[in-house]
XYZ file of C-alpha atoms in Angstrom:
690
model
C -0.114 -0.042 -0.007
C 1.113 3.557 -0.639
C 2.377 5.788 2.276
C 2.284 9.483 2.756
C 3.192 11.703 5.848
C 0.657 13.766 7.609
C 2.274 16.431 9.809
C 5.287 14.135 10.054
C 3.500 10.973 10.747
C 3.720 8.158 8.175
C 0.312 6.765 7.078
C -0.683 3.777 4.780
C -3.641 4.354 2.524
C -5.521 2.649 -0.228
C -5.199 3.727 -3.830
C -7.895 6.279 -4.925
C -8.159 7.996 -1.582
C -8.021 11.750 -1.368
C -5.715 13.919 0.652
C -8.625 14.734 3.006
C -9.265 11.062 3.763
C -5.446 10.290 4.233
C -5.429 13.249 6.745
C -8.324 11.842 8.637
C -6.698 8.333 8.655
C -3.907 10.007 10.612
C -6.449 11.460 13.159
C -6.251 15.062 11.812
C -9.506 17.005 11.658
C -10.013 18.771 8.510
C -12.705 21.492 8.285
C -15.242 21.213 5.337
C -18.678 22.458 4.154
C -19.231 21.022 0.721
C -17.498 17.667 1.141
C -19.611 14.831 2.381
C -18.376 11.154 2.363
C -21.653 9.832 0.798
C -21.886 12.587 -2.107
C -19.816 13.398 -5.011
C -16.908 15.635 -4.685
C -17.572 19.411 -5.554
C -14.644 21.127 -4.252
C -16.309 24.531 -4.074
C -16.057 25.774 -0.508
C -12.368 25.672 -0.168
C -12.572 25.232 3.567
C -10.532 21.980 3.547
C -7.330 23.774 2.386
C -3.835 22.040 3.339
C -0.373 22.369 2.246
C 0.990 19.466 0.117
C 4.583 18.686 -0.845
C 5.732 18.196 -3.544
C 3.488 20.707 -5.216
C 2.958 24.418 -5.815
C 3.606 26.530 -2.776
C 0.152 27.417 -2.143
C -2.898 25.756 -0.065
C -4.930 23.146 -1.862
C -8.322 21.771 -1.522
C -7.829 18.377 0.121
C -11.235 16.986 -0.757
C -10.501 16.983 -4.463
C -6.790 16.266 -4.515
C -5.738 12.522 -4.972
C -3.367 11.271 -2.526
C 0.093 9.923 -3.958
C 2.932 7.903 -2.772
C 5.577 9.911 -0.851
C 3.326 13.037 -0.405
C 3.872 15.288 2.742
C 0.571 16.695 4.002
C 0.594 19.553 6.358
C -2.586 20.548 7.905
C -1.431 23.124 10.542
C 1.156 25.309 9.080
C 0.861 29.209 9.167
C -0.028 29.114 5.507
C -2.982 26.868 6.032
C -4.189 28.735 9.115
C -4.131 32.106 7.214
C -5.779 30.476 4.025
C -8.695 28.898 6.198
C -9.319 32.126 8.014
C -9.499 33.906 4.694
C -12.077 31.400 3.454
C -14.133 31.788 6.564
C -13.983 35.603 6.313
C -15.342 35.383 2.817
C -18.174 32.883 3.751
C -19.326 35.394 6.522
C -19.281 38.369 4.253
C -22.849 37.856 3.201
C -24.060 35.276 5.858
C -26.489 36.826 8.303
C -25.352 36.818 11.892
C -28.845 35.751 13.192
C -27.818 32.725 15.263
C -30.086 33.641 18.134
C -33.057 33.051 15.928
C -31.785 30.357 13.825
C -33.003 26.754 14.386
C -29.435 25.540 13.272
C -28.086 27.186 16.428
C -26.214 24.846 18.552
C -25.721 22.249 15.741
C -24.359 24.479 13.067
C -21.163 23.548 11.184
C -20.640 27.211 10.306
C -20.660 28.180 13.975
C -18.316 25.563 15.054
C -15.894 26.107 12.296
C -15.943 29.833 12.577
C -14.887 29.422 16.255
C -12.226 26.830 15.428
C -10.797 28.293 12.251
C -12.025 31.815 11.749
C -10.721 35.242 12.525
C -11.862 37.413 15.444
C -12.911 40.141 13.090
C -14.047 40.838 9.599
C -12.449 43.569 7.213
C -15.559 44.035 5.165
C -18.313 46.420 5.910
C -20.405 46.473 2.778
C -23.945 45.630 2.839
C -24.823 42.000 2.897
C -26.729 40.537 0.019
C -30.163 39.140 0.404
C -31.830 36.273 -1.255
C -35.420 35.358 -1.529
C -36.551 32.311 0.414
C -37.743 29.376 -1.705
C -40.843 27.090 -1.455
C -39.693 23.434 -0.904
C -42.771 22.043 0.544
C -44.268 21.432 4.070
C -41.055 19.914 5.377
C -38.198 22.129 4.636
C -38.020 25.663 5.808
C -35.752 27.867 3.775
C -33.807 30.996 4.664
C -31.730 31.202 1.626
C -29.781 34.460 2.734
C -27.893 32.063 4.943
C -26.822 29.663 2.210
C -23.256 29.294 1.444
C -23.667 27.436 -1.880
C -21.972 24.145 -0.828
C -24.397 22.318 -3.070
C -24.822 19.348 -0.793
C -28.532 19.550 -1.177
C -28.412 19.695 -4.847
C -26.095 16.628 -5.033
C -28.313 14.550 -2.585
C -31.546 15.105 -4.350
C -29.954 14.378 -7.806
C -27.664 11.562 -6.829
C -29.235 9.706 -3.914
C -32.918 10.540 -3.955
C -33.168 10.512 -7.807
C -35.389 13.508 -7.863
C -33.384 16.500 -9.704
C -35.568 19.085 -8.362
C -32.961 21.313 -6.879
C -30.269 23.302 -8.732
C -28.066 26.379 -8.822
C -28.864 29.204 -11.017
C -26.968 32.389 -12.013
C -23.287 32.850 -11.127
C -20.921 34.986 -9.021
C -22.758 37.152 -6.419
C -26.108 36.314 -8.078
C -25.734 32.464 -7.604
C -28.441 30.826 -5.502
C -30.017 27.497 -4.924
C -33.573 26.973 -6.093
C -36.298 24.483 -7.019
C -37.360 23.713 -10.430
C -40.098 26.200 -11.379
C -40.595 27.008 -7.759
C -42.151 23.600 -7.009
C -41.898 21.534 -3.857
C -39.495 18.554 -3.481
C -41.566 15.392 -3.752
C -38.975 12.756 -2.972
C -39.718 10.344 -0.190
C -36.125 11.205 1.206
C -36.373 14.884 0.644
C -35.891 16.068 4.224
C -32.357 14.511 4.470
C -31.093 17.807 2.951
C -31.791 19.367 6.381
C -29.247 17.208 8.081
C -26.798 17.721 5.105
C -27.052 21.646 5.212
C -24.020 22.930 7.210
C -25.848 26.139 7.938
C -29.278 27.348 8.664
C -30.518 27.671 5.106
C -32.468 24.431 5.147
C -34.250 23.627 8.446
C -37.151 21.567 9.550
C -40.441 23.408 9.022
C -42.572 21.314 11.573
C -39.765 21.749 14.249
C -39.205 25.515 13.699
C -38.790 27.541 16.910
C -39.730 24.405 19.044
C -36.569 23.774 21.071
C -32.762 24.090 21.281
C -30.719 20.911 21.033
C -29.507 21.125 24.674
C -33.036 21.091 25.824
C -33.822 17.586 24.532
C -33.406 14.218 25.791
C -31.855 11.997 23.090
C -32.815 8.272 22.838
C -31.101 5.899 20.367
C -33.701 3.595 18.937
C -35.261 1.935 15.979
C -37.852 3.166 13.351
C -41.049 1.057 12.627
C -42.506 2.945 9.845
C -41.329 0.350 7.372
C -39.702 -3.128 7.744
C -36.007 -1.911 7.270
C -35.519 -0.950 10.928
C -33.611 2.263 10.199
C -31.385 3.540 13.170
C -32.863 6.717 14.536
C -32.450 9.198 17.285
C -35.736 10.315 19.160
C -35.298 13.828 20.723
C -37.988 14.535 23.398
C -38.692 17.265 25.887
C -40.853 16.258 28.870
C -43.735 14.008 27.535
C -43.414 15.125 23.931
C -41.357 13.622 21.042
C -40.213 16.769 19.141
C -38.156 15.335 16.319
C -36.690 12.151 14.971
C -33.194 12.070 13.244
C -31.160 9.424 11.496
C -28.201 7.511 13.095
C -25.596 6.056 10.790
C -25.830 2.432 10.289
C -24.174 1.295 7.174
C -25.782 -2.151 7.244
C -29.318 -0.842 7.166
C -30.114 2.836 6.433
C -26.526 4.253 5.940
C -27.062 7.857 7.064
C -30.638 8.467 5.531
C -34.191 8.108 6.823
C -37.527 8.548 4.918
C -39.623 11.711 5.448
C -42.272 9.464 7.037
C -39.855 8.178 9.632
C -38.674 11.796 10.315
C -42.054 13.679 10.481
C -44.653 11.234 11.547
C -43.715 11.847 15.123
C -46.293 14.603 15.640
C -48.966 11.858 15.181
C -47.812 10.433 18.508
C -49.433 13.081 20.344
C -52.743 13.069 18.433
C -55.883 11.019 18.553
C -54.337 8.930 21.240
C -56.149 6.179 23.199
C -55.226 7.037 26.907
C -57.803 5.054 28.879
C -59.841 1.933 28.600
C -63.239 2.288 26.725
C -66.245 0.124 26.536
C -69.032 0.479 23.902
C -72.384 0.850 25.639
C -75.506 1.572 23.735
C -73.442 2.252 20.591
C -71.081 4.732 22.487
C -67.589 4.243 23.851
C -67.502 5.033 27.565
C -64.445 5.195 29.810
C -63.916 2.388 32.332
C -61.183 1.289 34.713
C -58.427 -1.257 33.933
C -59.899 -3.485 36.558
C -63.350 -3.365 34.957
C -61.827 -3.832 31.401
C -59.657 -6.890 32.428
C -62.536 -8.434 34.398
C -65.041 -8.085 31.572
C -62.552 -9.504 29.019
C -61.581 -12.407 31.225
C -65.329 -13.176 31.669
C -65.728 -13.158 27.859
C -62.678 -15.364 27.261
C -63.963 -17.975 29.945
C -67.487 -18.257 28.349
C -66.295 -18.335 24.681
C -65.167 -21.675 23.147
C -61.425 -21.425 22.213
C -62.278 -22.478 18.608
C -64.444 -19.268 18.400
C -61.730 -16.747 19.558
C -59.338 -15.178 17.001
C -56.224 -13.092 17.652
C -54.685 -10.918 14.979
C -51.484 -8.902 15.293
C -50.967 -5.774 13.333
C -48.106 -3.989 11.655
C -46.337 -2.137 14.598
C -46.421 -4.654 17.337
C -43.097 -5.268 19.230
C -41.817 -8.948 19.748
C -42.537 -9.030 23.519
C -46.364 -8.255 23.024
C -46.539 -10.938 20.365
C -44.898 -13.541 22.641
C -47.084 -12.635 25.561
C -50.158 -12.854 23.462
C -49.138 -16.218 21.921
C -48.279 -17.648 25.343
C -51.679 -16.509 26.768
C -54.035 -17.434 24.055
C -52.348 -20.818 23.058
C -52.543 -21.700 26.920
C -56.317 -21.061 26.555
C -56.470 -23.638 23.648
C -56.820 -20.818 20.919
C -55.319 -21.941 17.503
C -56.617 -19.090 15.410
C -53.759 -16.577 15.764
C -52.412 -14.782 12.853
C -49.849 -12.020 12.519
C -50.600 -11.433 8.903
C -53.704 -9.123 8.478
C -52.698 -8.324 5.000
C -53.100 -11.904 3.886
C -49.358 -12.638 3.417
C -49.173 -16.240 2.002
C -45.605 -16.960 3.608
C -45.248 -18.145 7.054
C -44.676 -22.052 6.972
C -41.453 -23.821 6.027
C -37.910 -22.563 6.568
C -37.303 -19.065 7.935
C -35.292 -18.170 4.858
C -38.496 -18.262 2.809
C -39.690 -15.100 4.299
C -36.531 -13.105 4.773
C -34.610 -10.660 2.609
C -31.686 -13.123 2.400
C -29.062 -11.165 0.442
C -29.253 -8.563 3.336
C -29.849 -4.790 2.691
C -26.105 -4.182 2.414
C -25.283 -7.403 0.587
C -27.800 -6.860 -2.100
C -25.362 -4.211 -3.704
C -23.248 -7.247 -4.813
C -26.004 -8.387 -7.085
C -25.578 -8.183 -11.014
C -29.105 -8.760 -11.937
C -32.210 -7.768 -10.011
C -35.894 -8.639 -10.620
C -38.542 -6.810 -8.795
C -41.786 -8.889 -8.470
C -44.761 -7.042 -7.265
C -42.334 -4.673 -5.425
C -41.994 -0.898 -5.337
C -39.165 -0.091 -2.958
C -39.469 3.655 -3.571
C -42.570 3.680 -1.443
C -42.235 0.453 0.451
C -38.645 0.820 1.525
C -37.394 4.349 0.434
C -33.821 4.072 1.948
C -33.358 0.771 0.222
C -34.377 2.325 -3.004
C -31.397 4.811 -2.586
C -28.980 1.759 -2.462
C -30.728 0.219 -5.587
C -30.418 3.537 -7.464
C -26.713 3.710 -6.531
C -26.306 0.211 -8.082
C -27.974 1.299 -11.175
C -25.795 4.502 -11.460
C -22.704 2.338 -11.164
C -23.737 0.437 -14.390
C -22.818 -2.885 -13.020
C -26.430 -4.062 -12.240
C -29.404 -4.804 -14.471
C -32.830 -4.194 -13.123
C -36.191 -5.518 -14.370
C -39.745 -5.535 -12.903
C -42.847 -7.358 -13.103
C -45.777 -5.391 -11.962
C -47.907 -2.446 -12.686
C -45.923 0.504 -13.979
C -44.501 2.826 -11.301
C -41.742 5.295 -11.027
C -38.853 3.537 -9.410
C -36.502 6.610 -9.349
C -34.099 4.857 -11.855
C -34.572 2.881 -15.132
C -36.091 -0.422 -15.010
C -36.885 -2.951 -17.750
C -40.601 -3.693 -17.700
C -41.130 -7.423 -18.412
C -44.867 -7.492 -17.933
C -47.471 -6.642 -15.355
C -48.608 -9.902 -13.852
C -48.471 -13.616 -14.073
C -47.904 -14.254 -17.665
C -44.505 -12.613 -17.420
C -43.520 -14.579 -14.377
C -44.525 -17.904 -15.837
C -42.636 -17.111 -19.011
C -39.589 -16.383 -16.882
C -40.184 -19.746 -14.931
C -40.152 -21.470 -18.320
C -36.912 -19.766 -19.337
C -38.375 -17.794 -22.090
C -37.050 -14.420 -23.176
C -33.779 -12.551 -23.211
C -33.992 -11.570 -19.547
C -34.224 -15.311 -18.565
C -31.018 -15.852 -20.452
C -29.404 -12.883 -18.531
C -30.603 -14.460 -15.168
C -29.056 -17.820 -16.160
C -25.700 -16.212 -16.745
C -25.850 -14.023 -13.626
C -23.347 -14.709 -10.841
C -25.552 -13.134 -8.094
C -29.104 -12.797 -9.275
C -31.637 -11.526 -6.765
C -35.489 -11.683 -6.871
C -37.144 -8.988 -4.683
C -40.625 -10.148 -3.847
C -42.945 -7.402 -2.668
C -46.274 -7.493 -0.903
C -48.008 -6.663 -4.023
C -47.298 -10.224 -5.106
C -47.484 -12.051 -1.740
C -50.833 -10.816 -0.300
C -53.227 -11.849 -3.194
C -55.568 -14.852 -3.220
C -53.181 -16.414 -5.929
C -50.105 -15.851 -3.940
C -49.320 -19.431 -3.655
C -49.188 -19.765 -7.406
C -46.995 -16.599 -7.651
C -44.620 -18.005 -5.065
C -44.401 -21.370 -6.876
C -43.734 -19.715 -10.222
C -41.039 -17.375 -8.725
C -39.433 -20.341 -7.015
C -39.352 -22.237 -10.424
C -37.738 -19.218 -12.032
C -35.259 -18.975 -9.192
C -34.342 -22.612 -9.307
C -33.809 -22.381 -13.081
C -31.269 -19.402 -12.663
C -29.667 -20.880 -9.440
C -30.982 -18.173 -7.302
C -29.709 -19.896 -4.246
C -26.128 -21.364 -4.635
C -22.853 -21.808 -2.539
C -22.267 -18.540 -0.763
C -25.323 -16.765 -2.280
C -29.019 -16.616 -1.516
C -30.884 -14.175 -3.828
C -34.372 -14.905 -2.465
C -35.380 -11.595 -1.019
C -38.773 -10.841 0.525
C -39.421 -7.101 1.027
C -41.956 -6.656 3.905
C -43.617 -3.440 4.681
C -44.649 -4.014 8.398
C -42.189 -3.842 11.146
C -43.815 -6.605 13.047
C -44.316 -9.054 10.337
C -40.994 -10.964 10.452
C -41.102 -11.341 14.282
C -44.624 -12.680 14.003
C -43.577 -15.281 11.600
C -40.404 -16.191 13.482
C -42.683 -16.817 16.614
C -45.007 -18.936 14.757
C -47.854 -16.389 15.256
C -49.920 -18.207 12.455
C -52.813 -20.524 12.595
C -52.228 -23.972 14.007
C -54.073 -27.081 13.545
C -57.677 -26.345 12.639
C -57.037 -22.441 13.277
C -58.280 -19.901 10.828
C -56.325 -17.132 9.233
C -56.922 -13.335 9.448
C -59.211 -13.419 6.355
C -61.550 -16.059 7.782
C -61.630 -14.468 11.186
C -62.575 -11.089 9.906
C -65.464 -12.541 7.699
C -69.042 -12.531 9.065
C -69.466 -15.418 11.533
C -65.681 -15.983 11.549
C -65.352 -15.508 15.374
C -67.383 -14.698 18.499
C -64.514 -12.907 20.260
C -61.806 -11.197 18.114
C -58.600 -9.681 19.800
C -56.972 -7.050 17.540
C -53.302 -6.081 18.395
C -53.007 -2.717 16.673
C -54.855 -4.013 13.561
C -55.762 -0.843 11.427
C -55.049 -1.792 7.922
C -57.557 -4.610 7.426
C -61.182 -4.508 6.513
C -63.065 -4.704 9.728
C -66.530 -3.977 8.381
C -67.734 -7.549 7.964
C -66.987 -9.056 11.258
C -69.848 -9.398 13.844
C -67.657 -10.673 16.666
C -67.190 -8.840 19.980
C -63.982 -6.907 19.109
C -61.236 -6.164 21.585
C -58.715 -3.591 20.233
C -55.367 -3.078 21.831
C -53.659 -0.139 20.302
C -52.469 3.355 20.368
C -54.684 5.567 18.261
C -58.260 6.228 17.532
C -58.068 4.659 13.979
C -59.977 1.979 12.126
C -59.499 -0.591 14.734
C -60.777 1.587 17.522
C -63.760 2.735 15.489
C -65.087 -0.931 15.258
C -64.026 -2.067 18.758
C -66.330 -2.976 21.501
C -63.630 -2.841 24.140
C -60.532 -0.779 23.872
C -57.330 -1.340 25.910
C -54.952 1.573 25.386
C -51.279 0.456 24.501
C -47.879 2.116 24.243
C -46.365 3.501 20.883
C -42.946 2.463 19.797
C -41.443 5.475 21.317
C -42.960 4.675 24.710
C -41.678 1.248 25.483
C -38.659 -0.780 25.094
C -38.998 -3.602 22.599
C -37.486 -5.851 20.147
C -38.231 -5.715 16.302
C -36.981 -7.988 13.441
C -36.442 -6.185 10.192
C -37.027 -7.668 6.697
C -33.643 -9.138 6.618
C -34.070 -11.111 9.998
C -32.018 -8.693 12.024
C -33.191 -8.479 15.580
C -33.131 -4.842 16.790
C -33.743 -3.163 20.039
C -36.007 -0.061 20.481
C -35.684 1.942 23.591
C -38.170 4.057 25.457
C -38.044 7.850 24.935
C -41.109 9.041 26.745
C -43.693 7.232 28.821
C -47.215 6.188 27.622
C -49.971 8.599 27.434
C -52.464 8.735 30.285
C -53.365 5.277 31.507
C -51.998 3.392 28.563
C -49.681 0.463 29.443
C -46.988 -1.475 27.684
C -48.720 -4.211 25.580
C -47.113 -7.215 27.222
C -48.077 -5.919 30.730
C -51.663 -5.968 29.684
C -51.577 -9.617 28.688
C -49.696 -10.439 31.940
C -52.392 -8.665 34.068
C -55.180 -10.440 31.984
C -53.514 -13.921 32.506
C -53.647 -13.202 36.313
C -57.353 -12.107 35.944
C -57.911 -15.705 34.310
C -56.285 -17.432 37.125
C -53.327 -18.700 34.955
C -50.533 -16.159 35.206
C -47.846 -15.972 32.550
C -44.391 -17.383 33.812
C -42.741 -13.779 33.829
C -43.161 -10.698 35.816
C -40.734 -8.496 34.216
C -39.321 -7.573 30.702
C -36.113 -9.294 31.400
C -37.922 -12.430 32.435
C -40.048 -12.370 29.380
C -36.972 -11.910 27.062
C -35.314 -14.815 28.782
C -38.246 -17.061 27.922
C -38.445 -15.642 24.469
C -34.790 -16.381 23.810
C -35.008 -19.935 25.231
C -37.993 -20.717 23.113
C -36.761 -18.912 20.012
C -32.900 -18.581 20.069
C -32.875 -16.433 16.879
C -34.143 -13.443 18.989
C -30.969 -13.620 21.017
C -28.786 -12.763 18.117
C -29.011 -8.928 18.433
C -28.157 -6.953 15.322
C -27.144 -10.001 13.331
C -28.566 -10.518 9.789
C -28.572 -14.334 9.039
C -28.237 -13.753 5.265
C -24.683 -12.520 6.040
C -23.876 -16.366 6.119
C -26.240 -17.430 3.268
C -28.435 -20.499 4.282
C -29.516 -23.219 1.735
C -33.057 -22.789 0.618
C -34.876 -25.410 -1.400
C -36.837 -23.332 -3.925
C -38.498 -26.489 -5.252
C -40.240 -26.912 -1.994
C -41.603 -23.440 -1.503
C -44.859 -24.176 -3.153
C -45.400 -26.685 -0.274
C -45.050 -25.825 3.339
C -48.866 -24.808 3.901
C -49.299 -22.847 0.647
C -51.679 -25.544 -0.388
C -52.344 -26.139 -4.191
C -50.361 -23.478 -6.157
C -53.225 -23.093 -8.673
C -53.286 -20.597 -11.484
C -52.150 -16.953 -11.313
C -54.709 -14.411 -11.936
C -54.317 -12.132 -14.812
C -54.467 -9.038 -12.659
C -51.299 -6.809 -12.408
C -49.111 -6.976 -9.451
C -50.028 -3.820 -7.517
C -48.014 -2.330 -4.633
C -50.091 -2.246 -1.436
C -48.710 1.166 -0.561
C -51.084 3.669 -2.220
C -50.266 6.755 -0.177
C -46.741 6.724 1.132
C -47.395 9.161 4.054
C -50.541 7.477 5.298
C -49.570 3.807 5.920
C -50.231 3.393 9.661
C -52.307 5.054 12.496
C -49.438 7.199 13.709
C -49.102 8.701 10.188
C -52.562 9.195 9.742
C -52.791 11.075 12.920
C -49.917 13.294 11.804
C -50.713 16.827 10.483
C -47.465 17.044 8.803
C -48.045 13.715 6.889
C -51.468 14.835 5.907
C -49.886 17.883 4.231
C -47.433 15.688 2.452
C -50.033 13.257 1.247
C -52.108 16.234 -0.219
C -48.903 17.496 -1.901
C -48.119 14.042 -3.306
C -51.745 13.624 -4.449
C -51.755 16.862 -6.326
C -48.315 16.083 -7.958
C -49.717 12.708 -9.064
C -52.803 14.198 -10.644
C -50.778 16.821 -12.366
C -48.519 14.181 -13.723
C -51.433 12.168 -14.914
């Protein structure tokens, strides 16, 4: 490996690294504004100046200068110090010194670097220029006079988000960042530009003037708005969650989160269920916890186990699923289902319902086929990875499903079963490309796996995968993309019908059950059931509107819990605030109910519950481990067995993604004013496009 000296210290580095990267390998801090390790190099802020020998006797931009063997890099010479002070002085010529009223105050790169590398006075006394603020939608607040033209935002929306709606116009003193035709940014990842902006030009509109960073309690936890399990930080003050920010996790979300993850948090305080409610004479009336548990226990005792059904929704933590399963199976109930959307998978090997290549490992694929999947709305952060693969030109993409904008070019093979069957027979040029691929991947979305004919779809996909050796030594390209944070944990626990038990669809039909327990089920059709409905959840959404008895639970920010993402990675969420009103953590409700029934569950604390969970299901003890990192064998020829029944024939209807409105996919989002504004904007943009 080549070597260079940084301030007299010899450092080995890899070919292709820049001087800035080599300096940081040596532990030297290099100030920068335009440079970002996940974006292309612009080299236009000039803050990262260093002295390099051999070379011209002048400071050079380290972010854009390739490192070379034998270089001597000096980051602290008088020349470098003077040059950086000059750059900072130029940056502050037009920057308004309005830090006391700027939302970036306290976490501003310009503040920090002005203190560390700037002068104590300016030699300029001309009037500062002013720039008109831009409209970028309901999420991003702009004060463009503060902008230093680093272009991080422009590069992000163009390169990562795939929505080139920002750019720089004019030149010289008149240069400014603006949107295309003054329209809002419509990308699902748009608000990441707020984190990227090194000054206060782009800040959070919903969070504006709410708090200073030193007032907030910061909790490191996990997102549940989709099935990726993005690493996030929840900032709260008192009982209120004020904002959600991304944490860097290269294996899952890199440094990005979706707009839904970031801004649905205001829905945590609205339309909340904060006390038990019982429907009497057609109206929900508040009752005590003792009354609610006593009434439910009496109902359970006088209802035959075969007439009781339990369905788990999209946002449930693993502990609540485990407690519910232990309680109701102990009562003899076999009709349990954690798939209210009708997902066909859930029997057979665990690998059949996982994203086996892993979110990070999918970048090694050379051919990717999307089957009823639309990652742009189902897993926006994953879509950024797929777009980067497409930009590299090393991966070929194709899709079977209804036409949708993917944010990058995708070959359309067809809209439904006919195209998939042709692929299974090995017909067509793309089938030949799959056969030659070294690391092919099938991404199966819920648009293909939640239909009445999904058994036949899985069988056809398995045949196509077997033909192209989708699973081979050191590689498993079978990738199921879930949309619900609770789904994989429910399948891993076996929260599916056993014996003569019925699934969610049968339980929700008229006459399907006499007593129906819904754990946060708000996405299913509840209009047909005539059962006595018990709803355990957080918001006054669809489930609560139909319920006869409501037990208020804790939201994901209000309880510690385990979640399993789409790749099978077990992740731990932490409590940021306490539950609202009289709401309780879900597992404690089942523990109290079991005592009321006279058969208490064998755990009294969360630690005891987790110990029981790990003993019964060892995979949950492997925290932050993605099983696909060590590919497991998967017999694709057996996937049409394992409880799917007769595969049958694929219906001619196109594979449609279940995500219609990206911003309104769960009760937290639907209670959010910000998400409602985003949904209205997206709906208007869609109508205009059509």
